[in-house]
Short mmCIF file of C-alpha atoms in Angstrom, two decimals:
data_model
loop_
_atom_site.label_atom_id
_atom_site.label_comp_id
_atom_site.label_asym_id
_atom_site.label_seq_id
_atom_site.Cartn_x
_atom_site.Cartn_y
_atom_site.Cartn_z
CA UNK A 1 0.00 0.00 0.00
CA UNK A 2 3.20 2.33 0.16
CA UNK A 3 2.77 3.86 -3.31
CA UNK A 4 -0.61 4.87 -2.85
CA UNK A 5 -1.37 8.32 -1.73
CA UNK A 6 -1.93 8.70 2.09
CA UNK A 7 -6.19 9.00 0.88
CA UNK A 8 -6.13 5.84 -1.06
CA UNK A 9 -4.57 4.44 1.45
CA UNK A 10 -6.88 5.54 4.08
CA UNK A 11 -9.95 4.82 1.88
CA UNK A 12 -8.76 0.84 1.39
CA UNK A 13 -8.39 0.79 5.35
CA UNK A 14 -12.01 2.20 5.81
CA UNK A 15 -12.81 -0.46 3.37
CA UNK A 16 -11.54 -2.94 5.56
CA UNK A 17 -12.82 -1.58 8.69
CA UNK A 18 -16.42 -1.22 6.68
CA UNK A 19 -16.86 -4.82 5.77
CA UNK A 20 -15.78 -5.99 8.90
CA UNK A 21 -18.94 -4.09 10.42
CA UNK A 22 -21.10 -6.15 8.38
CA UNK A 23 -19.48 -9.39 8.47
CA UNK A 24 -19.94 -8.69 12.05
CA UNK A 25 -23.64 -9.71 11.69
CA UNK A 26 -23.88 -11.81 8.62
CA UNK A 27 -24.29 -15.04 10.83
CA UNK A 28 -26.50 -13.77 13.17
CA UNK A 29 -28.48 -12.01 11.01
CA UNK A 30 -31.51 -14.35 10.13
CA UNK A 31 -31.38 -16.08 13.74
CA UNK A 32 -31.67 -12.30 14.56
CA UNK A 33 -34.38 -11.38 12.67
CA UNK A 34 -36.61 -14.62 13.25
CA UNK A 35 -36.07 -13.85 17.33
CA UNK A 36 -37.05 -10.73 17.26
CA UNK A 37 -40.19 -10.74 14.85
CA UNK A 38 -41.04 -14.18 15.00
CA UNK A 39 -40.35 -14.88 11.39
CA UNK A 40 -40.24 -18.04 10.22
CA UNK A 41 -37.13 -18.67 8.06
CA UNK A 42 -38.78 -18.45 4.95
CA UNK A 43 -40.46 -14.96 5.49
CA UNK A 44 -37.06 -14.12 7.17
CA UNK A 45 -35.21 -15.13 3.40
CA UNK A 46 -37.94 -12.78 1.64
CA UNK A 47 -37.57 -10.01 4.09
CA UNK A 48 -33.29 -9.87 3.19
CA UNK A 49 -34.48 -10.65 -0.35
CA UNK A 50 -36.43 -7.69 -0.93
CA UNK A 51 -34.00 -5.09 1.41
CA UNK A 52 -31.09 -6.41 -1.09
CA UNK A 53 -33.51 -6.21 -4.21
CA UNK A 54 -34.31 -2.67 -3.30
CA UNK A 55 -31.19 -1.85 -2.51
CA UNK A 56 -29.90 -2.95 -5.28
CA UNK A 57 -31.85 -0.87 -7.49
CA UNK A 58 -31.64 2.39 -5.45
CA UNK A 59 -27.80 2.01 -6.24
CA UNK A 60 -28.70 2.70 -10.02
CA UNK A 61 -29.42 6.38 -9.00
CA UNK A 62 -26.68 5.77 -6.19
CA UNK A 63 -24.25 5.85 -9.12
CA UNK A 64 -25.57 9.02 -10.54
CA UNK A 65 -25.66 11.05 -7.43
CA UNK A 66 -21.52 10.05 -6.97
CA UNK A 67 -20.80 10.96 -10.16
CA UNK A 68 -22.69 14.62 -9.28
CA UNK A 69 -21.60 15.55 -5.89
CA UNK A 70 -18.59 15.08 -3.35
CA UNK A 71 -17.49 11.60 -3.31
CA UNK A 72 -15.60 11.48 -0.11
CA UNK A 73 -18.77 12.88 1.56
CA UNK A 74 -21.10 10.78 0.04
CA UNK A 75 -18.76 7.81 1.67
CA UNK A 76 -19.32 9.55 5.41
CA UNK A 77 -22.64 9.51 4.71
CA UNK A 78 -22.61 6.02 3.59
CA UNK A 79 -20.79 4.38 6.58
CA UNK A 80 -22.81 6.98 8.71
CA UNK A 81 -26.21 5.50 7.67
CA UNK A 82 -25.14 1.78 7.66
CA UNK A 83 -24.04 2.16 11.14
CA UNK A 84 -26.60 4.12 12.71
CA UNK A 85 -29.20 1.19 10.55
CA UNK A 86 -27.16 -1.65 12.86
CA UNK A 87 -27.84 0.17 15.80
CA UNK A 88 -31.37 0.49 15.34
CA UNK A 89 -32.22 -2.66 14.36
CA UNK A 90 -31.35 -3.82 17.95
CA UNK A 91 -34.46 -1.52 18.91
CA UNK A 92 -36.55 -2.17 15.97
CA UNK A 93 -40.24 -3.81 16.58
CA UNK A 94 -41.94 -3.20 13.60
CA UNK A 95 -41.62 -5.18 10.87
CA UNK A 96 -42.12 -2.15 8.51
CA UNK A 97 -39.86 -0.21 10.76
CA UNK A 98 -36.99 -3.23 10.57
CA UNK A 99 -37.70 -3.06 6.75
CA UNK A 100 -37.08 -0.03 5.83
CA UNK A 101 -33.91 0.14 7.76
CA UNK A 102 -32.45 -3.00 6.32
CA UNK A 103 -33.02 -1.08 3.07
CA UNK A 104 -31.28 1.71 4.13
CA UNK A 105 -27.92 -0.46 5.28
CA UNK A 106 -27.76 -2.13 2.05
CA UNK A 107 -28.14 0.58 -0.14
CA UNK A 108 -25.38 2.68 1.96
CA UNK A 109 -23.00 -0.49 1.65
CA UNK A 110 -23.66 -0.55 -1.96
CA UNK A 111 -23.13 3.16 -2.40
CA UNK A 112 -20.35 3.02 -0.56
CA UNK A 113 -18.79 0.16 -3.13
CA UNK A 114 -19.68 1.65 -6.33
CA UNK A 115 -18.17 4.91 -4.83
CA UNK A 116 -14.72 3.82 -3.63
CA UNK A 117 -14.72 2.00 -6.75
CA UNK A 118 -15.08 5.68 -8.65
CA UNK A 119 -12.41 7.29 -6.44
CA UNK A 120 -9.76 4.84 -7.11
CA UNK A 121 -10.64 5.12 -10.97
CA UNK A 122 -10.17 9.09 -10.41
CA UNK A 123 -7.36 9.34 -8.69
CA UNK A 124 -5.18 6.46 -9.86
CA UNK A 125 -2.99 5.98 -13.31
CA UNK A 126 -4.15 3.32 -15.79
CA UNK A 127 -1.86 1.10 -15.02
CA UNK A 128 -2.24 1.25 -10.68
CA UNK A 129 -5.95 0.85 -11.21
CA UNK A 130 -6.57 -3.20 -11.17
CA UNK A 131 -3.89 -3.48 -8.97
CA UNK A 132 -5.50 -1.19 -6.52
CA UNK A 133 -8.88 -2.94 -7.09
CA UNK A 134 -7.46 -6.07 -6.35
CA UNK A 135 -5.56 -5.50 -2.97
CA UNK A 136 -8.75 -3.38 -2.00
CA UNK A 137 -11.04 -7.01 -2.93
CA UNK A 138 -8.33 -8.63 -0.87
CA UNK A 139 -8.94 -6.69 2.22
CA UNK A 140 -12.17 -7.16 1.76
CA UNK A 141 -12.22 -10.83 2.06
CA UNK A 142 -10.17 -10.47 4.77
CA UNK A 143 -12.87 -8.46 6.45
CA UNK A 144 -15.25 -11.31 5.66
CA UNK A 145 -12.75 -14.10 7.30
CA UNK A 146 -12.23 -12.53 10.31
CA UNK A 147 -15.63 -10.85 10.66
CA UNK A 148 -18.49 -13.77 11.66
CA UNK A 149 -15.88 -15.02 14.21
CA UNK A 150 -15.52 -12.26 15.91
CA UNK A 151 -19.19 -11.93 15.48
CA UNK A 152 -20.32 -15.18 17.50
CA UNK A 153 -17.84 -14.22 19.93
CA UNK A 154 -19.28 -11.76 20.92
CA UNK A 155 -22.87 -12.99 20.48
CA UNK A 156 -21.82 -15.73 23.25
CA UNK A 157 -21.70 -12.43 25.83
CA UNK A 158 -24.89 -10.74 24.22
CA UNK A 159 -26.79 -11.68 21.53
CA UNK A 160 -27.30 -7.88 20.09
CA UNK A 161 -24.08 -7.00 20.73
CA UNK A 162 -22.38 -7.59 17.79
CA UNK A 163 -24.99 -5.24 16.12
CA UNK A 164 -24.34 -2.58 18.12
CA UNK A 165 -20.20 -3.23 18.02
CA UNK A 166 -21.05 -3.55 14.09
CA UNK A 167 -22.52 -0.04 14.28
CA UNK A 168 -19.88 1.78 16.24
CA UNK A 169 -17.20 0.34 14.04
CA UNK A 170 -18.88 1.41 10.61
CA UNK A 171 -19.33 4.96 12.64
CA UNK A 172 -15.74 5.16 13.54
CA UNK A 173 -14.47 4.30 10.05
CA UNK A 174 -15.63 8.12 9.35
CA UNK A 175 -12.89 9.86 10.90
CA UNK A 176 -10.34 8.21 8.18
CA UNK A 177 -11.86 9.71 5.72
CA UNK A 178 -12.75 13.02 8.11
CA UNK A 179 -9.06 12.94 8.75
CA UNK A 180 -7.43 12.50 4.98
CA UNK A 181 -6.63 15.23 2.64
CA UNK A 182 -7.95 14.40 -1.09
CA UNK A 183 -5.43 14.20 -3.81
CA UNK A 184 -5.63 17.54 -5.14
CA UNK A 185 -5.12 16.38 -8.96
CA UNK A 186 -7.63 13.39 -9.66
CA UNK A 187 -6.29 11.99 -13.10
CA UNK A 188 -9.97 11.96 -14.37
CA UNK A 189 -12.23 14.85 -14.49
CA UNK A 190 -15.24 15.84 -16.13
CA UNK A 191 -18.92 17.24 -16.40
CA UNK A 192 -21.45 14.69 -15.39
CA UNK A 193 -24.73 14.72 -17.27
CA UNK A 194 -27.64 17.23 -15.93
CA UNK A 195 -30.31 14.45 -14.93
CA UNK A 196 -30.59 11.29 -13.68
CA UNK A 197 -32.78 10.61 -17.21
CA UNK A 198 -29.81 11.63 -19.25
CA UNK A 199 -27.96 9.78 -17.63
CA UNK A 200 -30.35 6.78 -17.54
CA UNK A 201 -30.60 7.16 -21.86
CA UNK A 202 -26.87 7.40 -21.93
CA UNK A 203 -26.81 4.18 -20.39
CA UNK A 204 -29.54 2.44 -22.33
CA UNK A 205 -27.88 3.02 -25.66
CA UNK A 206 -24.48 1.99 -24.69
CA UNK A 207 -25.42 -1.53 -26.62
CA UNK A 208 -21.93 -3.43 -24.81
CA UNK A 209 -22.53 -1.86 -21.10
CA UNK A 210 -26.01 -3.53 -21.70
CA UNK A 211 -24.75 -6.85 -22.68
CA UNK A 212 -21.79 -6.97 -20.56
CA UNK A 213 -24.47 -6.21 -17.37
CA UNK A 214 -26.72 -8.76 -18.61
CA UNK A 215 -23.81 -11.21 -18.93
CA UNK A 216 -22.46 -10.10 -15.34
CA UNK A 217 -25.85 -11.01 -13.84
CA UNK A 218 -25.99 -14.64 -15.22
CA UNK A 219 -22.17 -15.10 -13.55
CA UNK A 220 -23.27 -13.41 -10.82
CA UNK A 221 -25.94 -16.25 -10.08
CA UNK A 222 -23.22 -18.67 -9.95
CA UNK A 223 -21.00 -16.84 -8.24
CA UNK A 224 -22.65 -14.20 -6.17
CA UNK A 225 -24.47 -15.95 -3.69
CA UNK A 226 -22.46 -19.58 -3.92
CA UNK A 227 -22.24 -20.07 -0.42
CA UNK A 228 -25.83 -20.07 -0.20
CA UNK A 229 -26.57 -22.80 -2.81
CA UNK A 230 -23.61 -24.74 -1.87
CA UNK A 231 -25.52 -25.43 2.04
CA UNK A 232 -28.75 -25.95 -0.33
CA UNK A 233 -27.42 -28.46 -1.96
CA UNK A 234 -25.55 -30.58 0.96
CA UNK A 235 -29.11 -30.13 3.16
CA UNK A 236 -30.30 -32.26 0.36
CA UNK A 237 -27.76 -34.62 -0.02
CA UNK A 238 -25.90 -34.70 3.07
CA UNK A 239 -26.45 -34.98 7.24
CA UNK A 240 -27.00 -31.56 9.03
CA UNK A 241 -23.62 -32.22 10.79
CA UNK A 242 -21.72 -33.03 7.28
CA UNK A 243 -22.95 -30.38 5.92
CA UNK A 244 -21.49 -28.10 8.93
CA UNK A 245 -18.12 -29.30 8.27
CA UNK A 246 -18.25 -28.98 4.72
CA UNK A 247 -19.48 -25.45 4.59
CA UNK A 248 -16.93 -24.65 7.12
CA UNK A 249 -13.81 -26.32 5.36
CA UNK A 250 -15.19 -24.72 1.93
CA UNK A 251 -14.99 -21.13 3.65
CA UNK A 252 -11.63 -21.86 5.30
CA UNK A 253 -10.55 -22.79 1.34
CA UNK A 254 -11.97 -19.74 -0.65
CA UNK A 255 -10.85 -16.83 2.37
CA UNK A 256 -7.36 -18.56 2.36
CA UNK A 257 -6.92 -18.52 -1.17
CA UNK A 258 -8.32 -15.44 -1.86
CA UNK A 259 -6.22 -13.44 0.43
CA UNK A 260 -2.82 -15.55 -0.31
CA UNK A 261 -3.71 -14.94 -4.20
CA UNK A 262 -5.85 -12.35 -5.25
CA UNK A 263 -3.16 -9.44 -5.22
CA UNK A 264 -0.82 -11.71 -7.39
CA UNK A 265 -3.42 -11.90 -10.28
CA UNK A 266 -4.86 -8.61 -10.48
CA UNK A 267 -1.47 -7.95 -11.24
CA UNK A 268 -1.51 -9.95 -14.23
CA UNK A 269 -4.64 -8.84 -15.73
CA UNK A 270 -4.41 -6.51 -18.60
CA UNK A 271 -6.91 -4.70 -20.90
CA UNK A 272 -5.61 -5.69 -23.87
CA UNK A 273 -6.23 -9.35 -23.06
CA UNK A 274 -9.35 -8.59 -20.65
CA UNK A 275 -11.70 -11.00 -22.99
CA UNK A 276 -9.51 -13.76 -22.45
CA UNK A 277 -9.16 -13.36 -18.97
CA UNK A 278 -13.06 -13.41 -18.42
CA UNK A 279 -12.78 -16.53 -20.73
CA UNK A 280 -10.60 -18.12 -18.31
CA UNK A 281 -12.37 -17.27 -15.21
CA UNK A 282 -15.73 -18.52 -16.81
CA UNK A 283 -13.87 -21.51 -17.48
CA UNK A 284 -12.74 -22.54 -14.59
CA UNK A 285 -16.13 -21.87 -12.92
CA UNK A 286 -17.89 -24.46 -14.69
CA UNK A 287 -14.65 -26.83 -13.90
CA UNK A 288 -15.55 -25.86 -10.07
CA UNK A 289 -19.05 -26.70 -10.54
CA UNK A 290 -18.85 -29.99 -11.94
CA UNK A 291 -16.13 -30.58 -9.70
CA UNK A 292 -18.55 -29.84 -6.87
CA UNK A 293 -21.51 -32.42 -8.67
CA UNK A 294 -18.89 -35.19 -8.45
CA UNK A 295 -17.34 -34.42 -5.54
CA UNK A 296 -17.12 -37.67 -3.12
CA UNK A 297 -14.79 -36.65 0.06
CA UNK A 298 -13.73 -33.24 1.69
CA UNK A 299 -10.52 -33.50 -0.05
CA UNK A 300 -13.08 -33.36 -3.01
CA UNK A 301 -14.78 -30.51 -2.33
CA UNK A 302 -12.42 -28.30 -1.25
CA UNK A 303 -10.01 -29.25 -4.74
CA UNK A 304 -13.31 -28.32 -6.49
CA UNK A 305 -13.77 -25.06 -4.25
CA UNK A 306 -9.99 -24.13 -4.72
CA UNK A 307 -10.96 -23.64 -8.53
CA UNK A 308 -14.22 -21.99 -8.37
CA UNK A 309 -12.41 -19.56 -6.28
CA UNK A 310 -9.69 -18.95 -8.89
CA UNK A 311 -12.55 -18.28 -11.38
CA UNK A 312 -13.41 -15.52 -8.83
CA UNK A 313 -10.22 -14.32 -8.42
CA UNK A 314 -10.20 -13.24 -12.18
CA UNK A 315 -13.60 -12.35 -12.72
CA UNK A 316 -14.14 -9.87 -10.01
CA UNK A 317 -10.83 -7.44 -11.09
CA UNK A 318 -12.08 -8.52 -14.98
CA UNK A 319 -15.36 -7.02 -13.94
CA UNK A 320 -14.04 -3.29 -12.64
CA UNK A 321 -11.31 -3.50 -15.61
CA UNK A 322 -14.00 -3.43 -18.07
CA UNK A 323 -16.10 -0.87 -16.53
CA UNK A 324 -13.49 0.92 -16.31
CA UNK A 325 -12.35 1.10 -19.70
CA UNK A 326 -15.81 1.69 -20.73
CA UNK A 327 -17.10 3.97 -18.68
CA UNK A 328 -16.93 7.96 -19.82
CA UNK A 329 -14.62 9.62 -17.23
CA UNK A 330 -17.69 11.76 -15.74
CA UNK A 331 -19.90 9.03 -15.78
CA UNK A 332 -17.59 6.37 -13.42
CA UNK A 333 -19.94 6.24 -10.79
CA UNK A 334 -23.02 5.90 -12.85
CA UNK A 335 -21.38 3.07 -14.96
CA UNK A 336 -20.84 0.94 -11.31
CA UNK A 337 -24.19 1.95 -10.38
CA UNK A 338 -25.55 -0.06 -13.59
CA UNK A 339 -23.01 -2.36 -13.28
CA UNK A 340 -23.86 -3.38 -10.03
CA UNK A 341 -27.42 -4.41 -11.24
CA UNK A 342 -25.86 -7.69 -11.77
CA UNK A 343 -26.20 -8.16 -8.30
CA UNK A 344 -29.65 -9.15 -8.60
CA UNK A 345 -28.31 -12.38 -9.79
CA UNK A 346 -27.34 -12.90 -6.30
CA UNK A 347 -30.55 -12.50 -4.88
CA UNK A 348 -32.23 -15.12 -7.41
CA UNK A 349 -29.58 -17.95 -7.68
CA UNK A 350 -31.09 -19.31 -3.62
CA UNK A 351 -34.11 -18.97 -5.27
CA UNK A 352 -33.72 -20.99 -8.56
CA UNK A 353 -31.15 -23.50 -6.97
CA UNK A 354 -33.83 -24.13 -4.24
CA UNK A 355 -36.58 -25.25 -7.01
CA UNK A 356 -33.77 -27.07 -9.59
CA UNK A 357 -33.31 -29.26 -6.38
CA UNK A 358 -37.07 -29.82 -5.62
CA UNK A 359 -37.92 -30.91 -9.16
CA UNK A 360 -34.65 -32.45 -10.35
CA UNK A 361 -32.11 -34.58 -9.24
CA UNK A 362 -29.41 -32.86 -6.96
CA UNK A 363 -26.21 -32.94 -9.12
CA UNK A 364 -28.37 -30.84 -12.27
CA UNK A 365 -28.27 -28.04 -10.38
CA UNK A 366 -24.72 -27.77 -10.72
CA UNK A 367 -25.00 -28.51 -14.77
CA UNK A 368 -27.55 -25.85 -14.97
CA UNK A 369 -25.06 -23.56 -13.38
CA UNK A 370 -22.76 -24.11 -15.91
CA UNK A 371 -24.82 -23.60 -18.50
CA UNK A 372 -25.23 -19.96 -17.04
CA UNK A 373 -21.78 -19.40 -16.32
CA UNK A 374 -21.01 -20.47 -20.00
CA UNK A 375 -23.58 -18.13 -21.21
CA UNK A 376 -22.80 -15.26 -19.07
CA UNK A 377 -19.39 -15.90 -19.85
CA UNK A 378 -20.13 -15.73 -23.17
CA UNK A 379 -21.86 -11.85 -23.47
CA UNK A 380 -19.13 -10.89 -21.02
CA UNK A 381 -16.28 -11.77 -23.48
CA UNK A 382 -18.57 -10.48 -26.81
CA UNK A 383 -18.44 -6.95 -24.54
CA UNK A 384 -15.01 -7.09 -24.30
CA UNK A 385 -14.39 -7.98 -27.35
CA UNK A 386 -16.31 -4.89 -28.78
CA UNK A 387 -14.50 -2.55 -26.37
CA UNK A 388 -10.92 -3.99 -28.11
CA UNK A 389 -12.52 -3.30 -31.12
CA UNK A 390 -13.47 0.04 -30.23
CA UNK A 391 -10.37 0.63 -29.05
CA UNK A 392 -8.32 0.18 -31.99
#
């Protein structure tokens, strides 16, 4: 991190310190939710379903307002309203009430993605970029390793602690950006568009953003939510207690890999062979998936889960390299913002893996997930392909 400015720097931490907040909670969150509304944990799966669906599209006009106003403030205020929504969902009642703030958290975490995303774009060369990206994803999963432990920890002393600890933490994380001086040069500048419905028609008939989206939403039902699926499918096929020790081995295997590895290839990607990359990454997904379908012993699973995470590994820095070279330099934020639609594929992958394994047998769910990855895959590299094209 030493040949970053002292505000990139300071911006990565905050992303650290930021998704350690909410990995904080993730466990607890339904077991939460059920307690203290009496939800059953199917109403408990729609209530997250339609904060992160909402969410999700809010960040659409999330992107526009970042590429119009103060960044670095619009971060404060992110982290500001994600903590102060922990805190109050300790008090919430209301099932309205614990709605709407859900809403609000996930919608400040995602504006507070797409908009570190659009600072490092602004403020870093070309070639620091993906680099950047990928130590910033790297904390990040860190964040998530570390998080639920220290989570349950402290859930073992209260049980709405952690929410409140959450809270204070995502609070705190505002004085590092309170406290850094912005880079008085950004290497991008520009004027952004006068309305969101400018904007909105700008995006519409930029023919590759729309595919490449569309493609990032299919990959993003495979890899999105895989976790998720993953206990799905050893419910099914497996003991409660197998399924326990799988899930937690397959964890242990994608945080350890990702943080040992995902500097070292962000480093390799480049734009000029971006389409390839994505090729690759798509690739070894569906090598990951069947590996899962056939997989027979832990040793199995987790040789199978050490090469769906590489996939990962490449597509996530693939994904911001693209949007990057795409994207108009006023329009960065906007550009995430629509980007980030994909992750409505997240929300629907629990959803169509839990009916593939009611009405076929167990292992086609993992077929049918390569058939998405291959076609997602597929418009993703097309995009690229066009943006080389462009480029020349």
């Amino acid at each position: 991190m030493a040949m970053y400015s002292p505000f990139i720097r300071r911006l990565m931490i905050s992303s650290l310190t930021v998704v350690i907040s909410r990995a904080l909670v993730s466990p607890l969150l339904t077991l939460f939710l059920s307690n203290k509304l009496g939800l059953n944990p199917q109403d408990v799966g729609l209530l997250l379903g339609i904060a992160v669906f909402s969410a999700t599209l809010l960040s659409l006009y999330g992107g526009y307002i970042i590429d119009k106003l103060d960044k670095r403030q619009l971060l404060i205020v992110a982290m500001l309203s994600s903590g102060i929504g922990l805190i109050l969902l300790t008090f919430a009642q209301n099932l309205y009430l614990v709605t709407l703030v859900l809403i609000i958290s996930e919608t400040a975490s995602a504006l507070f993605l797409i908009g570190s995303k659009a600072i490092l774009s602004e403020n870093l060369p070309v070639g620091q970029r993906v680099k950047a990206f990928s130590l910033n994803y790297t904390l990040t999963n860190i964040g998530y390793a570390v998080g639920p432990m220290i989570g349950v920890v402290i859930a073992g002393v209260q049980p709405s602690a952690p929410f409140i600890v959450a809270g204070a933490i995502a609070i705190g994380s505002i004085f590092l950006l309170l406290g850094a001086t912005r880079d008085t040069s950004p290497i991008t500048s520009g004027s952004a568009p006068q309305s969101f419905l400018n904007t909105l028609m700008i995006l519409k008939n930029d023919r590759t953003m729309v595919l490449f989206t569309l493609g990032c939403l299919l990959s993003t039902l495979v890899h999105g939510r895989f976790t998720l699926y993953l206990s799905q499918y050893l419910l099914v096929t497996h003991t409660q207690q197998q399924t326990l020790d799988t899930m937690a081995a397959l964890l242990a295997c994608n945080a350890i890999t990702v943080i040992l590895l995902q500097y070292q290839v962000g480093r390799w990607l480049s734009r000029e062979h971006l389409r390839h990359w994505i090729a690759g990454g798509t690739a070894l997904f569906i090598v990951g998936l069947i590996g899962f379908s056939v997989a027979d012993s832990l040793l199995g699973w987790c040789v199978a889960m050490f090469i769906f995470t590489l996939g990962e590994m490449i597509i996530y820095p693939a994904d911001f390299l693209f949007v990057d070279t795409l994207a108009p330099e006023a329009l960065r934020g906007s550009y995430y913002g629509a980007q980030n639609l994909a992750a409505l594929g997240g929300g629907a992958s629990p959803v169509l893996c839990g009916f593939l394994l009611m009405h076929t047998p167990a292992p086609s769910m993992f077929y049918a997930l390569s058939g998405l990855a291959a076609l997602g895959g597929y418009l993703c590299f097309v995009s690229a392909r066009r943006t080389s094209s462009m480029q020349k």
